[in-house]
PDB file of C-alpha atoms in Angstrom:
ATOM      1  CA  UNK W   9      60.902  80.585 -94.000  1.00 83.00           C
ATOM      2  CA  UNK W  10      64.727  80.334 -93.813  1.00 94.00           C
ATOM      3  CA  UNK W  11      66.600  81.913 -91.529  1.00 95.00           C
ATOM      4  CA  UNK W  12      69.563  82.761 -93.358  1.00 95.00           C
ATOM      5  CA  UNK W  13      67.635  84.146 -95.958  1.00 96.00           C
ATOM      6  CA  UNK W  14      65.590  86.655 -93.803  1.00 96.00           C
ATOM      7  CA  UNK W  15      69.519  87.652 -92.269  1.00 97.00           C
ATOM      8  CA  UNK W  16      70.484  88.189 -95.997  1.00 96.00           C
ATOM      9  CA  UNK W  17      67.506  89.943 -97.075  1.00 97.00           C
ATOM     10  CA  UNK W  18      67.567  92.117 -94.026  1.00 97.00           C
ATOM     11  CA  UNK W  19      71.375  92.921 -94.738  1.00 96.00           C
ATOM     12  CA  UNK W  20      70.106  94.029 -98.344  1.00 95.00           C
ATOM     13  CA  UNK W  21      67.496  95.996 -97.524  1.00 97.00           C
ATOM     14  CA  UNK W  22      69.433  98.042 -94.895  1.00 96.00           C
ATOM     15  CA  UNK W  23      72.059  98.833 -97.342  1.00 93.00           C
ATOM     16  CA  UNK W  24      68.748 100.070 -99.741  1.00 95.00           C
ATOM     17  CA  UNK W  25      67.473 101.840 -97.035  1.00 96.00           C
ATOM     18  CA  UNK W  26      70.644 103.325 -96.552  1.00 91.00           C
ATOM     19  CA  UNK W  27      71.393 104.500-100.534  1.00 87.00           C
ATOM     20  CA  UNK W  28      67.208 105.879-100.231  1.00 91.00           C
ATOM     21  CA  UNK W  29      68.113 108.036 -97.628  1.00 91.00           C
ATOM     22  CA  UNK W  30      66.659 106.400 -94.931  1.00 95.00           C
ATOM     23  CA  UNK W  31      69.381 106.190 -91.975  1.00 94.00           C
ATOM     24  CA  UNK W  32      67.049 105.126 -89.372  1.00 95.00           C
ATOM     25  CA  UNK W  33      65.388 102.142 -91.175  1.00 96.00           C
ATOM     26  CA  UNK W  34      68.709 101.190 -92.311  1.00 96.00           C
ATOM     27  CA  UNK W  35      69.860 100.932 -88.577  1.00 95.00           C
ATOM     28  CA  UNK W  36      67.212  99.029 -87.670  1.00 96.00           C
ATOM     29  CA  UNK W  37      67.330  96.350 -89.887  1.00 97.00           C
ATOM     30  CA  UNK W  38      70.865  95.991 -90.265  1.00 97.00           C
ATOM     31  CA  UNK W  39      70.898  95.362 -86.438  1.00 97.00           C
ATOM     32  CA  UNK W  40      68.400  92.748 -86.911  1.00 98.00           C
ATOM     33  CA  UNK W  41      70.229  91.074 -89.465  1.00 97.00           C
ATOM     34  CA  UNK W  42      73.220  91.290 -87.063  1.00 98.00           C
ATOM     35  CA  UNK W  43      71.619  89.602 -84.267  1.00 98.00           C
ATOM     36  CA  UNK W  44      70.208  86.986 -86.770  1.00 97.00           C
ATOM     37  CA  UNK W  45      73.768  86.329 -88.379  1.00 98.00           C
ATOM     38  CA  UNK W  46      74.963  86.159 -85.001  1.00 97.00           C
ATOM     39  CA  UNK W  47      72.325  83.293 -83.627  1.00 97.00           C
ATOM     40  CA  UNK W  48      73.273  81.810 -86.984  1.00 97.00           C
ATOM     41  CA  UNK W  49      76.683  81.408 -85.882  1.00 95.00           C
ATOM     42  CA  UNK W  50      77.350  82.242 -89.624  1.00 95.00           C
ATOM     43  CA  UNK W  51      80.700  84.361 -89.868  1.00 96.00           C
ATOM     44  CA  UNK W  52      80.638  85.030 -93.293  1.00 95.00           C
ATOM     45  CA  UNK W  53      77.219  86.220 -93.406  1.00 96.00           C
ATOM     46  CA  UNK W  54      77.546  87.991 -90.283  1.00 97.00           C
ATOM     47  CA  UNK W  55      80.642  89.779 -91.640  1.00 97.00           C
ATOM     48  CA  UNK W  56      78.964  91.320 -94.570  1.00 95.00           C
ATOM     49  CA  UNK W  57      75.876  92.180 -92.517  1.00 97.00           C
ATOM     50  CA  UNK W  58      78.535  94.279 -89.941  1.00 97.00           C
ATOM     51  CA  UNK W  59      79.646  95.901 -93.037  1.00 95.00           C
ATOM     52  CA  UNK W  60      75.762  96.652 -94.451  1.00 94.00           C
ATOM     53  CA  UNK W  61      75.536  98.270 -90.646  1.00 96.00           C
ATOM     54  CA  UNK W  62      78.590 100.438 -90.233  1.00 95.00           C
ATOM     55  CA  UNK W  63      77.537 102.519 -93.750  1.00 91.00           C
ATOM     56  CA  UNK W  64      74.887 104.560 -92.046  1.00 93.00           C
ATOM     57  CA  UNK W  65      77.130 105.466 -89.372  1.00 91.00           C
ATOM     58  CA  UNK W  66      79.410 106.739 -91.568  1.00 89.00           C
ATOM     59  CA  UNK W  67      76.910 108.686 -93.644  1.00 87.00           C
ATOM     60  CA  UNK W  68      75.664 109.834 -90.183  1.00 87.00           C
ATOM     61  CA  UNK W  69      79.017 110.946 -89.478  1.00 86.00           C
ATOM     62  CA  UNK W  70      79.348 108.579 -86.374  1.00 89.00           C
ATOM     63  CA  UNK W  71      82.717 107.468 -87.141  1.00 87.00           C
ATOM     64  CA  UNK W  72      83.503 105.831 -83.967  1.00 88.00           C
ATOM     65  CA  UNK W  73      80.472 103.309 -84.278  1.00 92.00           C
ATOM     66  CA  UNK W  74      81.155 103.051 -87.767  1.00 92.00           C
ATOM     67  CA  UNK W  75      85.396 101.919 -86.958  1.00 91.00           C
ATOM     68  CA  UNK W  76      84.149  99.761 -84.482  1.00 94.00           C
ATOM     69  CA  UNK W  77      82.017  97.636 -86.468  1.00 96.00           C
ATOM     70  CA  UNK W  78      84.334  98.126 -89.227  1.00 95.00           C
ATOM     71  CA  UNK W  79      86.984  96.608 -87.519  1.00 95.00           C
ATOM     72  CA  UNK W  80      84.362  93.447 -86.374  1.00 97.00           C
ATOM     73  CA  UNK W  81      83.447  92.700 -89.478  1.00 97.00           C
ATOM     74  CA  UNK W  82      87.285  92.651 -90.629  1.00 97.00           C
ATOM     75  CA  UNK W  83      88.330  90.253 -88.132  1.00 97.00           C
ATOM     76  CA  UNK W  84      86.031  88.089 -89.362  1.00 97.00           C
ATOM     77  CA  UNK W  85      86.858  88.768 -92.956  1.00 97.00           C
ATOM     78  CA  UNK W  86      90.475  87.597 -91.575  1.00 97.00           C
ATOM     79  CA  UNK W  87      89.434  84.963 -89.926  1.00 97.00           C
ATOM     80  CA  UNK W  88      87.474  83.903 -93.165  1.00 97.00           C
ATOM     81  CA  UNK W  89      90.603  84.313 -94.844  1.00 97.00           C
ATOM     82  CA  UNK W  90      88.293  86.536 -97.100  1.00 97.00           C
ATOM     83  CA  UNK W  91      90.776  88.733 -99.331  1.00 97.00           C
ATOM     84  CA  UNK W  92      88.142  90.812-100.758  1.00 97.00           C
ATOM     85  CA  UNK W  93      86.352  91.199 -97.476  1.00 96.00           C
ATOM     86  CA  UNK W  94      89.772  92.688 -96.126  1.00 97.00           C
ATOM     87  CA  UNK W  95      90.130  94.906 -98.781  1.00 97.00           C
ATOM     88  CA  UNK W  96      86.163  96.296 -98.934  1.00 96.00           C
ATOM     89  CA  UNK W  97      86.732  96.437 -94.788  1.00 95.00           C
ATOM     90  CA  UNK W  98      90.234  98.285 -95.018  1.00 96.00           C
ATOM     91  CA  UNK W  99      89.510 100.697 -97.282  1.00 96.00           C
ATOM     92  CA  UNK W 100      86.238 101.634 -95.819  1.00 94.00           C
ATOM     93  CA  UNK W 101      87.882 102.330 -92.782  1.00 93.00           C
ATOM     94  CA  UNK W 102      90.353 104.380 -94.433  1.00 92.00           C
ATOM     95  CA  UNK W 103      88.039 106.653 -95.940  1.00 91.00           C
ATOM     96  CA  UNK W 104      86.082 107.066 -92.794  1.00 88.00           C
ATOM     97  CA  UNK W 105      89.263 108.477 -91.140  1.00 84.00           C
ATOM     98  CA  UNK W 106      89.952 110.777 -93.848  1.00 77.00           C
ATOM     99  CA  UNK W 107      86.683 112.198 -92.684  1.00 76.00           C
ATOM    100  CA  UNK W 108      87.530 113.125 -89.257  1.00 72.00           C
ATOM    101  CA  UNK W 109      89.818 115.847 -88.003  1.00 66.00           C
ATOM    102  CA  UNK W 110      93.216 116.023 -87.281  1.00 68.00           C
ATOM    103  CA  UNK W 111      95.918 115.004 -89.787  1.00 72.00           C
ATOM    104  CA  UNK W 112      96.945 112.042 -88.143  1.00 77.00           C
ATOM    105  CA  UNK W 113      93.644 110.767 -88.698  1.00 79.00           C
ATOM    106  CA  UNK W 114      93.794 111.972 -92.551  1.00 83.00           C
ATOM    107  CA  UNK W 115      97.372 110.130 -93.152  1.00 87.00           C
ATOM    108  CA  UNK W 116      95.790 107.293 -91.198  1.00 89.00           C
ATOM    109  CA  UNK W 117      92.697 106.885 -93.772  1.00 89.00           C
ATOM    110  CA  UNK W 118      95.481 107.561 -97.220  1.00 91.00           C
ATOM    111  CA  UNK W 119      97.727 104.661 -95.704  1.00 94.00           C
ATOM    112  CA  UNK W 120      94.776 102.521 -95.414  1.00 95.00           C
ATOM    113  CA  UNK W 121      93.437 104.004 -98.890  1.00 96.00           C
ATOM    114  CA  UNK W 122      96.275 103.212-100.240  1.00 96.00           C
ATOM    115  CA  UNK W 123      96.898  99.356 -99.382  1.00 97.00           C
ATOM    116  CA  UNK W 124      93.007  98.738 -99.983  1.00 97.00           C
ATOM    117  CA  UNK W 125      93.302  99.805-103.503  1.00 96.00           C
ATOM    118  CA  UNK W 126      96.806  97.729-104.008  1.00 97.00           C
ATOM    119  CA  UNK W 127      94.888  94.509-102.266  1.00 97.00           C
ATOM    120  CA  UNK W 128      92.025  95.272-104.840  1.00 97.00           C
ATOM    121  CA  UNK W 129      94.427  95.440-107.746  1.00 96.00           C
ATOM    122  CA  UNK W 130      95.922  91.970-106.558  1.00 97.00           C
ATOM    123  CA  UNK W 131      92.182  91.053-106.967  1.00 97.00           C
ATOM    124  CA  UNK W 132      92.086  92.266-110.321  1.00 96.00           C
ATOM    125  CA  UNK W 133      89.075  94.212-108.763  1.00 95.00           C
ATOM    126  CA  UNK W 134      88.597  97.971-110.786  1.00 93.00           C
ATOM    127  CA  UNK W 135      85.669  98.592-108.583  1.00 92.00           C
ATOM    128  CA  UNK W 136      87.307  98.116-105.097  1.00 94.00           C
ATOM    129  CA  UNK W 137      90.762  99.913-106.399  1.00 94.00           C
ATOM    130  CA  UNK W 138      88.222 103.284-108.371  1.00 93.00           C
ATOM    131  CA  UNK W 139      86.468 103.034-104.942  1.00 92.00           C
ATOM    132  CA  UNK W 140      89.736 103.631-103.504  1.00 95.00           C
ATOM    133  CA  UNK W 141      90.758 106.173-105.575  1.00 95.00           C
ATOM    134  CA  UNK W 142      87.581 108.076-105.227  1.00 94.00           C
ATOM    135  CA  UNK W 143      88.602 108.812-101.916  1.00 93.00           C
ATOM    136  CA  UNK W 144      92.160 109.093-102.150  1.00 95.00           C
ATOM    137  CA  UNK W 145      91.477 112.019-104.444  1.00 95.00           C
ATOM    138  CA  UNK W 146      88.875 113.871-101.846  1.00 92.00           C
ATOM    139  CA  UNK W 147      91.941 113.371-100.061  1.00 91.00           C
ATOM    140  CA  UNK W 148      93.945 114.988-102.270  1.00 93.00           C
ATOM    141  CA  UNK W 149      92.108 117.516-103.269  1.00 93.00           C
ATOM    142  CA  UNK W 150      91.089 118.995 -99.248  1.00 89.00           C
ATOM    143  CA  UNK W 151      94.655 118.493 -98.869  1.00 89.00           C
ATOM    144  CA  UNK W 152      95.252 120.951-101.742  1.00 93.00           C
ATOM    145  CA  UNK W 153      96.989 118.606-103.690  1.00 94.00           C
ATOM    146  CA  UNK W 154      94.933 119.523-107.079  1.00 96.00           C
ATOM    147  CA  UNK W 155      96.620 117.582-109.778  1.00 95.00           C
ATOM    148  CA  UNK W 156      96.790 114.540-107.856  1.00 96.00           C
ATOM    149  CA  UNK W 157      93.165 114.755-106.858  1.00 96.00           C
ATOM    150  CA  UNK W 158      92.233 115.208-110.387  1.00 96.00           C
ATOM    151  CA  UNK W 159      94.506 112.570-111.815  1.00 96.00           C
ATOM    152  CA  UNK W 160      92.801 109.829-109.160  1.00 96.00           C
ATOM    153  CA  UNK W 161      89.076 111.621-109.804  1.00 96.00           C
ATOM    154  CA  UNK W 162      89.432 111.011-113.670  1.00 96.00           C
ATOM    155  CA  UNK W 163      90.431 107.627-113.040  1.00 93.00           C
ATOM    156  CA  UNK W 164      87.361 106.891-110.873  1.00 94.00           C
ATOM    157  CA  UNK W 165      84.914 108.551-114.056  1.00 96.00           C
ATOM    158  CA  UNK W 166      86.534 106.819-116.512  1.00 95.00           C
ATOM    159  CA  UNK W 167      85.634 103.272-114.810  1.00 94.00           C
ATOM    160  CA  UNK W 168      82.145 104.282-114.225  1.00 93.00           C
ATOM    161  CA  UNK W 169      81.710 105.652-117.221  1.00 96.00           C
ATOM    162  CA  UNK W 170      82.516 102.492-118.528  1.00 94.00           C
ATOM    163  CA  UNK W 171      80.214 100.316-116.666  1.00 93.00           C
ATOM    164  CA  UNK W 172      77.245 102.606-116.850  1.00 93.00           C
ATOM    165  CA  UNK W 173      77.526 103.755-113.236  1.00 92.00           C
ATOM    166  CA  UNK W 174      75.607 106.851-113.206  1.00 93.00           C
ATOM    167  CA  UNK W 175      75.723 107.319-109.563  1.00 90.00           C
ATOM    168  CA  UNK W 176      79.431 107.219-109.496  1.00 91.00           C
ATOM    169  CA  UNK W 177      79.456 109.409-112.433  1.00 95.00           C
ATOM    170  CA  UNK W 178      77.597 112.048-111.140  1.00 95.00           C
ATOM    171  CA  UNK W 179      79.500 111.930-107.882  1.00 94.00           C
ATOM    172  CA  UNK W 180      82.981 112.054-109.927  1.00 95.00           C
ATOM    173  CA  UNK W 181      81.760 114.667-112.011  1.00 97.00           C
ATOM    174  CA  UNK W 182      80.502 117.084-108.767  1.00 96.00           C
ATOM    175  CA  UNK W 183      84.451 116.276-107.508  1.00 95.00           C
ATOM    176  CA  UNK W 184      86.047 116.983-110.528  1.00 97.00           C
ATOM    177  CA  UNK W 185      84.096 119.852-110.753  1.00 97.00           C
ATOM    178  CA  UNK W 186      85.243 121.281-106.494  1.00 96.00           C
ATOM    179  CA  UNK W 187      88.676 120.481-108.232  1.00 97.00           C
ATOM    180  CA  UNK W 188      88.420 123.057-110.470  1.00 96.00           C
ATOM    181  CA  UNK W 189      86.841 125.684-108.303  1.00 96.00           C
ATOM    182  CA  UNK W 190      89.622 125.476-106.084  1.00 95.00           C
ATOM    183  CA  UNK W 191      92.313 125.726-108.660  1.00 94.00           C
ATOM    184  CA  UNK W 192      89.979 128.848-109.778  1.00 95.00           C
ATOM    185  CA  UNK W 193      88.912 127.026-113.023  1.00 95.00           C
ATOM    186  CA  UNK W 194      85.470 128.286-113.519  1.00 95.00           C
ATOM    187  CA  UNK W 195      84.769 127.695-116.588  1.00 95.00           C
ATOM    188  CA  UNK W 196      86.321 123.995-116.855  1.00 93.00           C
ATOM    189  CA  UNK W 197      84.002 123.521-113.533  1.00 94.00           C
ATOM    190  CA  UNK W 198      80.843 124.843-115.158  1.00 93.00           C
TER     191      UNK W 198
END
């Protein structure tokens, strides 16, 4: 019955829809809550709904879409003068680029990486700056820097190890585990 409500729940439900698996859904209603926030004239809630919609993108590998809404939903987060918002948007961006080609676009993503985790430290936020770190080590470790990958990998496990974060786990253990391949560790990676 309220209409920012509905643009909230929609914004949650396309980032479930987008953790199930189900890209499509997700666009859909993330676009609807979009074009609610945006009749709204809400900013903030409009912000976080842009970032609910560029995720599938990037899981879709549509980068460009993804950046572009990225970099909507961080104006606003400017605007807002929203310092996690900036960080969440920055460092989401970065680790899109680190996902496309080309080694500009690689150093691009670490730089970005990089000052997402230090504006999440500033926040005193372990979950923005592990996020970070998560991805600075794929980084790493595709850039066949092995120690370093590991060293930022270990860091992400031992945070979600210690808030129960079994997703995150898994997905740090599966990483540590390429890590070890590579360095032709295959025992330590069994």
């Amino acid at each position: 019955a309220h209409p920012r409500d509905t643009a909230a729940a929609l914004s949650g439900a396309a980032r479930l829809a987008t953790y199930g698996g189900d890209l499509a859904s997700a666009e859909t209603l993330a676009a609807d809550s979009v074009a609610r926030w945006r009749a709204l004239d809400e900013p903030r809630g409009l912000a976080f709904a842009l970032f609910n919609q560029a995720i599938p993108f990037a899981m879709r590998g549509d980068f460009a879409n993804c950046r572009r809404i990225l970099d909507e939903a961080r104006a606003l987060f400017e605007r807002l003068a929203d310092p996690w918002g900036i960080a969440v948007t920055i460092a989401s961006i970065g680790a899109s680029l680190g996902m496309l080609p080309g080694s500009e676009n690689v150093e691009a993503g670490r730089l970005m990486l990089a000052e997402g985790r230090a504006r999440f430290r500033a926040l005193d936020d372990d979950w923005g700056a592990t996020f970070c770190a998560y991805y600075l080590g794929l980084q790493a470790m595709r850039g066949g820097r092995f120690d370093e990958a590991w060293a930022l990998t270990a860091e992400t496990l031992t945070y979600s190890r210690s808030i129960g974060d079994h997703y995150r786990i898994a997905r740090n253990l599966h990483q540590l585990a390429e890590i070890d391949l590579l360095r032709g560790r295959l025992a330590d990676a069994l």
